[in-house]
Coordinates of C-alpha atoms and ligand atoms in Angstrom, one line a residue:
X8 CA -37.3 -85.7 -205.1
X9 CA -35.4 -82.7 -203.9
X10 CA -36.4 -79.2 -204.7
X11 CA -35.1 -78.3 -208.0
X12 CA -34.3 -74.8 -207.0
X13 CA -34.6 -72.0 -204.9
X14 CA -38.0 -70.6 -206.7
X15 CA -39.1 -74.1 -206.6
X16 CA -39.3 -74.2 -202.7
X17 CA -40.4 -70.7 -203.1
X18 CA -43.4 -72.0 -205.0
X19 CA -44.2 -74.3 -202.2
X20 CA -44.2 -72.0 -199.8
X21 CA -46.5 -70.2 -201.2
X22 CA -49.2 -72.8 -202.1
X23 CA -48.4 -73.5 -198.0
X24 CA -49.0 -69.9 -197.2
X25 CA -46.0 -69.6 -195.9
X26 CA -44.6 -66.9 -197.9
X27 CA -45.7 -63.2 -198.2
X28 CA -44.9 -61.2 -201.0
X29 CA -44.0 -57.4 -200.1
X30 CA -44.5 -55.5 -203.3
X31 CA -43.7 -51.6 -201.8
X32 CA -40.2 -50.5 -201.7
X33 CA -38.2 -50.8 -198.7
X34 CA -34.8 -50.5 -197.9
X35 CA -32.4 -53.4 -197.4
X36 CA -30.5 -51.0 -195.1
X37 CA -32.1 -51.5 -191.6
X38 CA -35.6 -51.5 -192.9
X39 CA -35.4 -55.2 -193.8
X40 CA -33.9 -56.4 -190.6
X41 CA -36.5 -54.4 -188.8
X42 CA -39.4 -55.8 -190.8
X43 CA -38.3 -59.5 -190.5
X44 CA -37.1 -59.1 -187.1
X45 CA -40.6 -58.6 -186.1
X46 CA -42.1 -61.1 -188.3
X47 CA -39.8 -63.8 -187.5
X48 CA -40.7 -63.1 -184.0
X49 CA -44.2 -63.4 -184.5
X50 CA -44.0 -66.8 -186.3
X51 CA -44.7 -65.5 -189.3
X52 CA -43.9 -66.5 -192.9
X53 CA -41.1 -65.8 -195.8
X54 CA -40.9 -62.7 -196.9
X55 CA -39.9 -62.1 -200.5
X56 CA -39.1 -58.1 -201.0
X57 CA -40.2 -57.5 -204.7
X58 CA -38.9 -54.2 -204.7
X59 CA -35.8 -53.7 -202.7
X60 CA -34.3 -50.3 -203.1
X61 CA -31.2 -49.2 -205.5
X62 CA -32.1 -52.7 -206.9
X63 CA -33.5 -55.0 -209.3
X64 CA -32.9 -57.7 -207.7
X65 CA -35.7 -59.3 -205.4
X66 CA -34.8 -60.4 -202.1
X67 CA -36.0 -63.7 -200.3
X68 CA -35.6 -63.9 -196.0
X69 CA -36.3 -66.1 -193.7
X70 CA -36.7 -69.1 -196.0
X71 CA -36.6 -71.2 -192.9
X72 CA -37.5 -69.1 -190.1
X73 CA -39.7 -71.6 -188.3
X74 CA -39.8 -75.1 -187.8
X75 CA -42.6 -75.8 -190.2
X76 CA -40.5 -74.5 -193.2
X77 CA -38.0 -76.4 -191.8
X78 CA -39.8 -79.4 -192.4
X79 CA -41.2 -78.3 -195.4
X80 CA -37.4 -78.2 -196.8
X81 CA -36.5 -81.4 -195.7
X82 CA -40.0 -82.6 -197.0
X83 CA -40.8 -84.4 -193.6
X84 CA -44.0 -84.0 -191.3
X85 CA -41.1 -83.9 -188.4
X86 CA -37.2 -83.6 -188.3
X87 CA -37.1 -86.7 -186.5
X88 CA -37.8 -88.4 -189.7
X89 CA -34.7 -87.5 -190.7
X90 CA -32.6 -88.5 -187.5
X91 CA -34.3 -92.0 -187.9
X92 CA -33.1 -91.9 -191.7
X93 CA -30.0 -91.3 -190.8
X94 CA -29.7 -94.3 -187.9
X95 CA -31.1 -96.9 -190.3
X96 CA -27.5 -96.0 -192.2
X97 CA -25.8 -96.4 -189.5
X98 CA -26.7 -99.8 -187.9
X99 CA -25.3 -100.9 -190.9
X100 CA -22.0 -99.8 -190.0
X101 CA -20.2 -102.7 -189.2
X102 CA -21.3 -105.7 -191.1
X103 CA -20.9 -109.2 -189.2
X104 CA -21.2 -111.9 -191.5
X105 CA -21.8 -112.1 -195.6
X106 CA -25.3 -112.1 -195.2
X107 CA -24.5 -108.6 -193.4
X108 CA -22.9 -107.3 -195.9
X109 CA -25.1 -108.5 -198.8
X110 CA -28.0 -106.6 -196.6
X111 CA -25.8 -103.6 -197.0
X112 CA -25.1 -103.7 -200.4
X113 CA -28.5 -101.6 -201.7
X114 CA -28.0 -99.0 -198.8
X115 CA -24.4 -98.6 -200.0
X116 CA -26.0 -98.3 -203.9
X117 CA -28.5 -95.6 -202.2
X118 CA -25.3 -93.7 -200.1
X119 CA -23.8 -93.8 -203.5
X120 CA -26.4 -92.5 -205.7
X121 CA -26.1 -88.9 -203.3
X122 CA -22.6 -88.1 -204.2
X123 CA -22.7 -84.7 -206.3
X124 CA -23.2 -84.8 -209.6
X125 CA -20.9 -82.6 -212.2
X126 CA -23.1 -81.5 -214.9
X127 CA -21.8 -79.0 -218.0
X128 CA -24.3 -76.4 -218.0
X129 CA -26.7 -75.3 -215.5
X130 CA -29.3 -72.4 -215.0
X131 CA -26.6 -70.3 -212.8
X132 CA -24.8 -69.8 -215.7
X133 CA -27.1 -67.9 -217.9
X134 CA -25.7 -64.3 -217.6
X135 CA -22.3 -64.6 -217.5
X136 CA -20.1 -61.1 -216.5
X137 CA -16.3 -61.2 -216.3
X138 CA -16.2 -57.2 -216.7
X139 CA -18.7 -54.6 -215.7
X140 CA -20.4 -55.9 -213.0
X141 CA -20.9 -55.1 -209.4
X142 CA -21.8 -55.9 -206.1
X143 CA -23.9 -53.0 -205.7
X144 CA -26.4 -54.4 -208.0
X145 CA -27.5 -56.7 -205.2
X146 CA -29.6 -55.9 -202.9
X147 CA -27.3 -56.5 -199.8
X148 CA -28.5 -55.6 -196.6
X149 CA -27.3 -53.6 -193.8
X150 CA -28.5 -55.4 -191.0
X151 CA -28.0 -53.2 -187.8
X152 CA -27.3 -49.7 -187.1
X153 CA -23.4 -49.9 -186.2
X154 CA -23.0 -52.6 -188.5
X155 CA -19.7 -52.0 -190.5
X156 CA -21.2 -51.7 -193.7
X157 CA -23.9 -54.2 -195.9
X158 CA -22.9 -57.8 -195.3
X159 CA -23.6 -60.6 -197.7
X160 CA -24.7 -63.0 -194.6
X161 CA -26.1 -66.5 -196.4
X162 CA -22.9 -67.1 -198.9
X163 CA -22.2 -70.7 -199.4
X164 CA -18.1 -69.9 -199.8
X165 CA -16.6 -72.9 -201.6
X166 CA -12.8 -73.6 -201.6
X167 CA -10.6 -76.7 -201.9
X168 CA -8.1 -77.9 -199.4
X169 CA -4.7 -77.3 -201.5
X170 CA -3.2 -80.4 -199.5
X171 CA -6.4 -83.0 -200.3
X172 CA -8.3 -81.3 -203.0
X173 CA -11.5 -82.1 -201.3
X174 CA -13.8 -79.2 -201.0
X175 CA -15.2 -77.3 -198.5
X176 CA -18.5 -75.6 -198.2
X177 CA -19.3 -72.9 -195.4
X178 CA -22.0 -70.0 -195.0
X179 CA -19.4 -67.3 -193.6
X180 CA -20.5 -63.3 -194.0
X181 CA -18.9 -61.5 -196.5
X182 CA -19.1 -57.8 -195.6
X183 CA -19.2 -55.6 -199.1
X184 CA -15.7 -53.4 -199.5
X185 CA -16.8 -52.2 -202.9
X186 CA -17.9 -52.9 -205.9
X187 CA -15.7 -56.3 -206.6
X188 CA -14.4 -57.0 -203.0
X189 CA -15.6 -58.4 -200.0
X190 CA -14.3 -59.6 -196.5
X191 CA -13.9 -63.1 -195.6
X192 CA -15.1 -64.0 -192.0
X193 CA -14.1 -67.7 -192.3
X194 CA -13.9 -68.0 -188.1
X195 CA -10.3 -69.4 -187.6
X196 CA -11.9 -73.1 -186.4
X197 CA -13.5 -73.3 -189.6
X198 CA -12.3 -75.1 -192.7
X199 CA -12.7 -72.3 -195.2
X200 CA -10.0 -71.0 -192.5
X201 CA -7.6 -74.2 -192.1
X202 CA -7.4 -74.0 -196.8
X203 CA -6.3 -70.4 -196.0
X204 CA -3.6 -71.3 -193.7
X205 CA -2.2 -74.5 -195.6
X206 CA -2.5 -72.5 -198.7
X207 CA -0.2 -70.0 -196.9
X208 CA 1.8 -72.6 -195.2
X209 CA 2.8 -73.4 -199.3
X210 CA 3.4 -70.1 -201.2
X211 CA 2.9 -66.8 -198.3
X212 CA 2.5 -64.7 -201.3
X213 CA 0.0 -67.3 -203.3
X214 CA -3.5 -67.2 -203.6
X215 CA -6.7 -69.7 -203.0
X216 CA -9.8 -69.9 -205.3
X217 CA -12.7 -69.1 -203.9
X218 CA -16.4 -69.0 -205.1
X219 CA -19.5 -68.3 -203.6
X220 CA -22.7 -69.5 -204.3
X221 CA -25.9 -67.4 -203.0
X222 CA -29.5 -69.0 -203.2
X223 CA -30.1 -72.2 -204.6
X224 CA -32.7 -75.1 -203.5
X225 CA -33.0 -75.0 -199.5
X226 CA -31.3 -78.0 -198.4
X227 CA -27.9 -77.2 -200.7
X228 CA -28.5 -73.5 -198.7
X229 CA -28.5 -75.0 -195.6
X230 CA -25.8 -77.2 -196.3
X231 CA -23.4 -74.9 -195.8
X232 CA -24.0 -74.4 -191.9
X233 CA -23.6 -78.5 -191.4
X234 CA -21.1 -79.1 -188.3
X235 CA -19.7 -81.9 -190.0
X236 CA -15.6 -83.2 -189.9
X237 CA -13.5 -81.7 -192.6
X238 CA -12.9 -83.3 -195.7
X239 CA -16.4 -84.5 -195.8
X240 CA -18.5 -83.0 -198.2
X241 CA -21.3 -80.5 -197.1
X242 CA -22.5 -81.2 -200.9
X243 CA -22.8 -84.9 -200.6
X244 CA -24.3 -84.5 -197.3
X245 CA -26.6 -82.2 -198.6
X246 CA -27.5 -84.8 -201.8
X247 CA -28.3 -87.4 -199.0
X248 CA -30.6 -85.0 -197.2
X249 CA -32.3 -84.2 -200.4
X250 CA -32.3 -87.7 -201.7
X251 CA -31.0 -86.5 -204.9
X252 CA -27.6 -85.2 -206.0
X253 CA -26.7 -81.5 -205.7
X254 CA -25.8 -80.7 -209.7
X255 CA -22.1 -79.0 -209.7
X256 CA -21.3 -76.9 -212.5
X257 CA -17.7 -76.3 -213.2
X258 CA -16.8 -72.2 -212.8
X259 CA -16.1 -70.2 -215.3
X260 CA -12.6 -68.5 -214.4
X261 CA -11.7 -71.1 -211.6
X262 CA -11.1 -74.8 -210.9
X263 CA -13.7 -75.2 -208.5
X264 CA -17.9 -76.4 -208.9
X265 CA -20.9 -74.6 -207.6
X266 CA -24.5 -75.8 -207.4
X267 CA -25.5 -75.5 -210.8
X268 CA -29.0 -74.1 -209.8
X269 CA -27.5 -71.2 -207.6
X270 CA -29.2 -68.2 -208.0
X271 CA -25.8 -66.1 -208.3
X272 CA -22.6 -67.0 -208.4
X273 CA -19.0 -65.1 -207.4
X274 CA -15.8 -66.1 -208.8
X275 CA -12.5 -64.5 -207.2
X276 CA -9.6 -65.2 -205.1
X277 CA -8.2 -64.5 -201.8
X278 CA -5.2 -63.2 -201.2
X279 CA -2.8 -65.1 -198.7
X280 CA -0.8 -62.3 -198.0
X281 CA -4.0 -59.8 -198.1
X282 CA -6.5 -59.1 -194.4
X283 CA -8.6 -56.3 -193.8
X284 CA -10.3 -54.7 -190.9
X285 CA -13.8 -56.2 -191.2
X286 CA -17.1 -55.4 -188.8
X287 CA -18.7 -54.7 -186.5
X288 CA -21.5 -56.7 -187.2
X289 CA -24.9 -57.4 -185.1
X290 CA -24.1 -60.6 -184.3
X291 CA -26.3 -64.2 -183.3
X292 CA -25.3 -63.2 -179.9
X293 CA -27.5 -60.4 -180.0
X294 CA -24.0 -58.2 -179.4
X295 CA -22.3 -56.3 -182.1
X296 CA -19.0 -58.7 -182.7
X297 CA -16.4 -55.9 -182.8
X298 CA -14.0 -55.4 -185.5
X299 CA -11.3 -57.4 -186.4
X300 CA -9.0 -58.6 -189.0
X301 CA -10.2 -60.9 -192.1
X302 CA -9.3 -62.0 -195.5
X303 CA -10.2 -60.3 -198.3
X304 CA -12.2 -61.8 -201.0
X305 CA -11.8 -60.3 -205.0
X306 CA -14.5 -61.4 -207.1
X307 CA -13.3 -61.4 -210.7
X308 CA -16.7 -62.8 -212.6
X309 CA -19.9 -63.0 -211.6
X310 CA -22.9 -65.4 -213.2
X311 CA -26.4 -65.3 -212.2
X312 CA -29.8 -66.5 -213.8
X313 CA -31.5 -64.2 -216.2
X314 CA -33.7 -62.8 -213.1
X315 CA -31.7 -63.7 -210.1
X316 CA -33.4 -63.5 -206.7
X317 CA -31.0 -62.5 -204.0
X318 CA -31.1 -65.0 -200.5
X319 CA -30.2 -63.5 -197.3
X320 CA -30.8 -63.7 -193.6
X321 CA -30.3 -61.8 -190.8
X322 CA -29.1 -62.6 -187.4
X323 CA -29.6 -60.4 -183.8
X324 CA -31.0 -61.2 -180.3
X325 CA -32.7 -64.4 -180.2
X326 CA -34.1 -66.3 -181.6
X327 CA -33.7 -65.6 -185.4
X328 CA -33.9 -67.8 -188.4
X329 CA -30.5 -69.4 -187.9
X330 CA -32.1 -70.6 -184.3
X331 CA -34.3 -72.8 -186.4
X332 CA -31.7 -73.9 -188.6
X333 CA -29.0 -74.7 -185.4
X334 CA -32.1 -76.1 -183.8
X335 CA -32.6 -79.0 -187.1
X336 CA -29.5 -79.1 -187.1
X337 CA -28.8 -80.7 -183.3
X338 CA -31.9 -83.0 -184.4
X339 CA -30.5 -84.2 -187.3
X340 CA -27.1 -85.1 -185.6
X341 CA -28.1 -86.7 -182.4
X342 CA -28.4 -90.0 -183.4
X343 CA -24.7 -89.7 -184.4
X344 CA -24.0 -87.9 -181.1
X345 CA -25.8 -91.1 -179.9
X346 CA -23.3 -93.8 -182.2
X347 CA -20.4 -92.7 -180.6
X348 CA -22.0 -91.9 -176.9
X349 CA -24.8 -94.5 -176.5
X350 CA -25.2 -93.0 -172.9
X351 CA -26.7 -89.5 -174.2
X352 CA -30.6 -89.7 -173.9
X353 CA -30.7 -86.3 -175.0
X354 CA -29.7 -82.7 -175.8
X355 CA -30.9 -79.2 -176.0
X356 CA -29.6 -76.2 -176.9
X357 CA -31.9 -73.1 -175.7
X358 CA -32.2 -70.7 -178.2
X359 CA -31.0 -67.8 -175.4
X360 CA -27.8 -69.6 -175.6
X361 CA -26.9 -69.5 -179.0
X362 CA -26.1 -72.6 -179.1
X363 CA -22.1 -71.9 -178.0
X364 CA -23.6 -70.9 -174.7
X365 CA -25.3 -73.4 -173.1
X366 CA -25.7 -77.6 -173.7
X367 CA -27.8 -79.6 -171.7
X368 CA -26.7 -83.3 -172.0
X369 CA -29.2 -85.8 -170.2
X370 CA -27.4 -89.2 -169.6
X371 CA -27.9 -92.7 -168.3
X372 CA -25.0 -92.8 -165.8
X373 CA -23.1 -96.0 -165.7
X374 CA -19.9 -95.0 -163.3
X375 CA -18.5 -92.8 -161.1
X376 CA -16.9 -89.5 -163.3
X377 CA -19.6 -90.6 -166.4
X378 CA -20.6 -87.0 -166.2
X379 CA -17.0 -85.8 -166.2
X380 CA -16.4 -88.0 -169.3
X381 CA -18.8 -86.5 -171.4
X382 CA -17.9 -83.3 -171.0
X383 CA -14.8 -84.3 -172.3
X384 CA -16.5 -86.3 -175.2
X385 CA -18.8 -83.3 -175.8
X386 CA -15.6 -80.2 -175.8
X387 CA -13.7 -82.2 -178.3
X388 CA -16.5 -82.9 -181.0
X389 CA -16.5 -80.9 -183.9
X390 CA -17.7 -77.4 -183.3
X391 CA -19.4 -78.7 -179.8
X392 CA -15.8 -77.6 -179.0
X393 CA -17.3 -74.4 -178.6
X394 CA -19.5 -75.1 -175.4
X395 CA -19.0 -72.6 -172.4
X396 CA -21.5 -73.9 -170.1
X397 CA -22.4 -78.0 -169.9
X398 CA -24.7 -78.7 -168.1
X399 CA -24.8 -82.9 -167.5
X400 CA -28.1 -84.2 -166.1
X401 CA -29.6 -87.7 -165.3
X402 CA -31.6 -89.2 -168.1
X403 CA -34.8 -89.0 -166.2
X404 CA -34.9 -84.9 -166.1
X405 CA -36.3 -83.6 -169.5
X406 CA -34.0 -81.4 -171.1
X407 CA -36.4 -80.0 -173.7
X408 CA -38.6 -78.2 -170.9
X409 CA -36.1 -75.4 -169.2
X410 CA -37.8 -75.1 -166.0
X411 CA -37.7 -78.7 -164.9
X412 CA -33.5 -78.5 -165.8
X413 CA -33.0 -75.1 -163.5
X414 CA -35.0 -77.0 -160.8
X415 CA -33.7 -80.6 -161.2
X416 CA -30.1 -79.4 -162.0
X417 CA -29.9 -76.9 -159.3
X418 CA -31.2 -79.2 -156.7
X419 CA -28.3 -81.8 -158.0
X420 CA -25.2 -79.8 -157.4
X421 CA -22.9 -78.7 -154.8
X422 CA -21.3 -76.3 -156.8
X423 CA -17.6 -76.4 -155.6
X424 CA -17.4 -80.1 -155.5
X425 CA -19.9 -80.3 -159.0
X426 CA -18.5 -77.4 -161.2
X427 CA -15.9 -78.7 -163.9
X428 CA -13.3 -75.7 -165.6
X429 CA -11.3 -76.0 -168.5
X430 CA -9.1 -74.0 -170.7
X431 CA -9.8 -74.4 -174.8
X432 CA -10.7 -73.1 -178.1
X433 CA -14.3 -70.7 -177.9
X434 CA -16.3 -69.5 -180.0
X435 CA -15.1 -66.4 -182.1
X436 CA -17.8 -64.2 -181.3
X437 CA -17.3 -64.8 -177.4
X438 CA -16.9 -61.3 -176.2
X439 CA -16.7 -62.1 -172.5
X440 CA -13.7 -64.5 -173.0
X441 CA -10.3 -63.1 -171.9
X442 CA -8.5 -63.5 -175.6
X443 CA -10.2 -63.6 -179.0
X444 CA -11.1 -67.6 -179.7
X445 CA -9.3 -68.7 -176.6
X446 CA -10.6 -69.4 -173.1
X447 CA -12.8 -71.2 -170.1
X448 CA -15.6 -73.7 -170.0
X449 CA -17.9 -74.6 -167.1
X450 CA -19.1 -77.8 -167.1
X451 CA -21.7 -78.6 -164.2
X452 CA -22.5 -82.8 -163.1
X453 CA -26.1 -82.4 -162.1
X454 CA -26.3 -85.6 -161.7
X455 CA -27.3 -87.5 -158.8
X456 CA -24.2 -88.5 -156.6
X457 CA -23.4 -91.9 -156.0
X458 CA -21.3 -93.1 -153.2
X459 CA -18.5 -94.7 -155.7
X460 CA -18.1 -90.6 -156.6
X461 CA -17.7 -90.0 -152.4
X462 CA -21.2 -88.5 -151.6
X463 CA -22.7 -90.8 -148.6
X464 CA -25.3 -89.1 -147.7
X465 CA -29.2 -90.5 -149.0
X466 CA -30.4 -88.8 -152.5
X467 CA -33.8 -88.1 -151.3
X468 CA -36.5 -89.4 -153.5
X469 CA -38.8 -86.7 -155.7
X470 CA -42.5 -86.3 -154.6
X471 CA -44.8 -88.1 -156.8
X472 CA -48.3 -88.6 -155.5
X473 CA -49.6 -92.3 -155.0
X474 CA -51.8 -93.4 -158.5
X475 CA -54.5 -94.4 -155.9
X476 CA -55.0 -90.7 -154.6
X477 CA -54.4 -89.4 -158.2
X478 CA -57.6 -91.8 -159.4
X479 CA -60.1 -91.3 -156.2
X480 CA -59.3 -87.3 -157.2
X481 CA -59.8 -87.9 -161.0
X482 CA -62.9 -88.9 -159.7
X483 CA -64.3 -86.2 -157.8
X484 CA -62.6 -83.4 -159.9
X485 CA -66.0 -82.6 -161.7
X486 CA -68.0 -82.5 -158.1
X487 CA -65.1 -79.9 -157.0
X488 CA -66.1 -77.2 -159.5
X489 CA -62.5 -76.7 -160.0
X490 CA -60.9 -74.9 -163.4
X491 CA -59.0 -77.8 -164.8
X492 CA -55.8 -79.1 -163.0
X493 CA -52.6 -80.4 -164.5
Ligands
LIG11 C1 -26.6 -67.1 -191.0 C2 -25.3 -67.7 -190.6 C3 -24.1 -66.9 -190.7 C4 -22.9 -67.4 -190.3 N1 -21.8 -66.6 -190.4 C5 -20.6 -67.2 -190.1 C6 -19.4 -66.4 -190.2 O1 -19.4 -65.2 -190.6 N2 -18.2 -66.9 -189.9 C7 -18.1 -68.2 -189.5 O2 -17.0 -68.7 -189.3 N3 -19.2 -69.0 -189.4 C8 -20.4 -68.5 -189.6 N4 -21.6 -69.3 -189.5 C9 -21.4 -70.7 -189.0 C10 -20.9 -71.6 -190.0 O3 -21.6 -71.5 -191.2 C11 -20.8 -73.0 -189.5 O4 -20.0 -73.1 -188.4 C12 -20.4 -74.0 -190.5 O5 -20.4 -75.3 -190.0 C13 -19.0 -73.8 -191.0 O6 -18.6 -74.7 -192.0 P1 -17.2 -75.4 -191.9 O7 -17.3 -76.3 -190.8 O8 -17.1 -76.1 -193.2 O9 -16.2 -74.4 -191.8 C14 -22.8 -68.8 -189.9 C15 -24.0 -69.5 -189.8 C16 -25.2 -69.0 -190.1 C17 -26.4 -69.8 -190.0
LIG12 MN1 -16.7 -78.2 -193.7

């Protein structure tokens, strides 16, 4: 059974000790980011600031800053668990014969039973404000020093595609304008995005309803970062990570749903005709992403529970809690990376790359150009699309362990005849690239050359030492007096 609710996982963390309550004031402007910053660093736990100042509010951070957490939220001893949950699903794909699809039929039942479930009433509803309330209340930080202003940065913003109707769910920062209205950084790959340009594409002067829902049980939370393919529901994913349905309440004011066990909940509108200069903001890159121009987001009610804790994160130079999220994330997906690319071994995405940066791709090479090919897999999936460097190795070199890919990758390449560009979409907050969202990728085949790819030289073998030398050596080691040897 899925965590009922934010305080719920809260109460688990801190039977795990893996929470720490601070109970002096301290100021979500800078102080916070400063204080988690270094905790987060050191491994440590959750922090829930009981007294924030200029609110009432409390204010829970890094929730899942580090992979135990992580697990703890998924209720797993490892996130593999997951991955392998997710592949039993999936060899049942395509059903051969009745008996097939019979075998089927109870994992369809169980798929089924995750779909969100709309309930009439639920715990996010308890205070209901459509007129004097206000942002300010909350205890929003100000992450950085030449941050624009105090961001809300762990928003799950839900809107509908006007064309299908199906909703979206995405954690975009809302940076705070005043008391009722916020920026929309809805990245212009993302979906929150595409429903604000068909919804313009329709009526230029219209509107889209929007709500955002802040805190609720962790797995709903971190549904809203899911790389998954529009249309699909971030909330029905999340149900099948949790094994039980995310509750939907309908809004108040709008005809949209929201977890119905969200801490606090905004209901408002964006303008289509409406943007607004919004940053900077100390970005995942460690860099301040500079200003630019964003939707603007009017919040017109606002519910909460009776004592509402506000969720937030931070982000900054690596690695910060959303490395650990990113990080499940790529875990969770590979076996569906692996579906539709049997050749990938594995991936990994260092946490100095943040995660646009750098891929590694470890592959059992089949035929001349395979490396090229998954590049090309890899830039057109979903937001891998983002990928500046690529770096393709053999599926013997272990890509979780950086040093043996720098040495085994470098070794592999001769760079003019082994280095891959391309033009396409990048990431938003990719400074270095020459436009805003559009640029070059490097791809780099480090893998071994084969004569069918026009290298004829020998690939020299790598040096292994003979088992027989390793055993008579085993044997002497203690008669050596030598500190242990690897
Ligand atoms: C803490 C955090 C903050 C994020 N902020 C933004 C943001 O401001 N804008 C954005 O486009 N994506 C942001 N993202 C990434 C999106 O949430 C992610 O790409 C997600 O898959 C988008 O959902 P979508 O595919 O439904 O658009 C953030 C992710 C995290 C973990
Ligand atoms: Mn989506």
């Amino acid at each position: 059974m899925g965590y009922k609710d934010l305080r719920d996982f809260i109460h688990r963390l801190e039977k795990e000790g893996e929470l720490k309550r601070i109970k002096i004031e301290v100021d979500p402007v800078l102080e916070v980011t400063e204080i988690t910053d270094r905790v987060t660093r050191a491994g440590g736990p959750a922090l829930l600031f009981e007294r924030p100042k200029g609110s009432r509010v409390p204010l829970l951070i890094n929730m899942l800053g580090s992979e135990r957490r992580m697990n703890l939220a998924l209720e797993v001893e490892q996130v593999g668990e997951v991955a392998e949950r997710i592949r039993s699903f999936m060899d049942f794909q395509s059903p051969q014969g009745l008996f097939d699809k019979l075998r089927m039929l109870p994992k369809l039942a169980e798929l089924g039973s995750f779909f969100p479930k709309t309930v009439s009433s639920g715990l996010c509803k308890e205070v209901i404000r459509k007129d004097h309330f206000s942002l300010l209340e909350l205890p929003i930080l100000q992450c950085w020093p030449k941050d624009g202003g105090r961001y809300i940065t762990w928003p799950l913003v839900i809107t509908k595609s006007p064309e299908t109707g199906k909703r979206n769910v995405g954690v975009y920062r809302m940076q705070v304008f005043d008391e009722r209205t916020t920026a929309m950084h809805w990245q212009t790959q993302k979906h929150g995005a595409e429903h604000f340009r068909r919804g313009r594409a329709r009526d230029p002067q219209g509107r889209i309803e929007v709500a955002v829902a802040i805190g609720a049980d962790p797995i709903t939370c971190l549904a809203g970062v899911l790389p998954i393919p529009p249309d699909l529901d971030e909330m029905m994913f999340a149900g099948f990570l949790r094994r039980e349905p995310v509750p939907m309440v309908p809004c108040e004011t709008l005809d949209l749903e929201v977890p119905a066990n969200a801490e606090i909940v905004l209901e408002g509108y964006v303008d289509l005709s409406e943007l607004r200069t919004e940053g900077p903001f100390g970005d995942h890159t460690g860099f301040y992403s500079l200003e630019g121009d964003y939707p603007v987001f009017r919040v017109t009610c606002m519910t909460h529970r009776r004592d509402p804790i506000y969720l937030t994160t931070i982000v900054g130079p690596p690695p910060q809690e959303d490395f650990f999220m990113g990080h499940a994330i790529e875990r969770i997906f590979l076996p569906v990376m692996k579906m539709q690319y049997p050749e990938i071994v594995d991936m990994a995405m260092p946490a100095e790359g943040i995660f646009h940066n750098l891929m590694i791709v470890a592959i059992r090479k089949s035929y001349p150009g395979h490396a090229r090919k998954i590049m090309n897999a890899i830039w057109s999936l979903g937001q891998a699309m983002f990928t500046k460097v690529l770096v393709v190795v053999d599926h013997d070199v272990n890509v979780q362990n950086p040093r043996e890919v720098v040495w085994k990758a470098l070794c592999a390449i001769d760079p003019e005849r082994d280095v891959q560009m391309v033009f396409g979409p990048v990431d938003t907050l990719d400074h270095a690239a020459r436009m805003q969202d559009f640029g070059s990728k490097m791809g780099i085949d480090a893998t071994r050359k084969w004569p069918s790819e026009g290298f004829h030289r020998p690939w020299p073998d790598e040096i292994v030492m003979d088992p027989e030398t390793r055993a008579r050596v085993d044997a002497l080691w203690r008669e050596l007096g030598l500190p242990a040897g690897k």
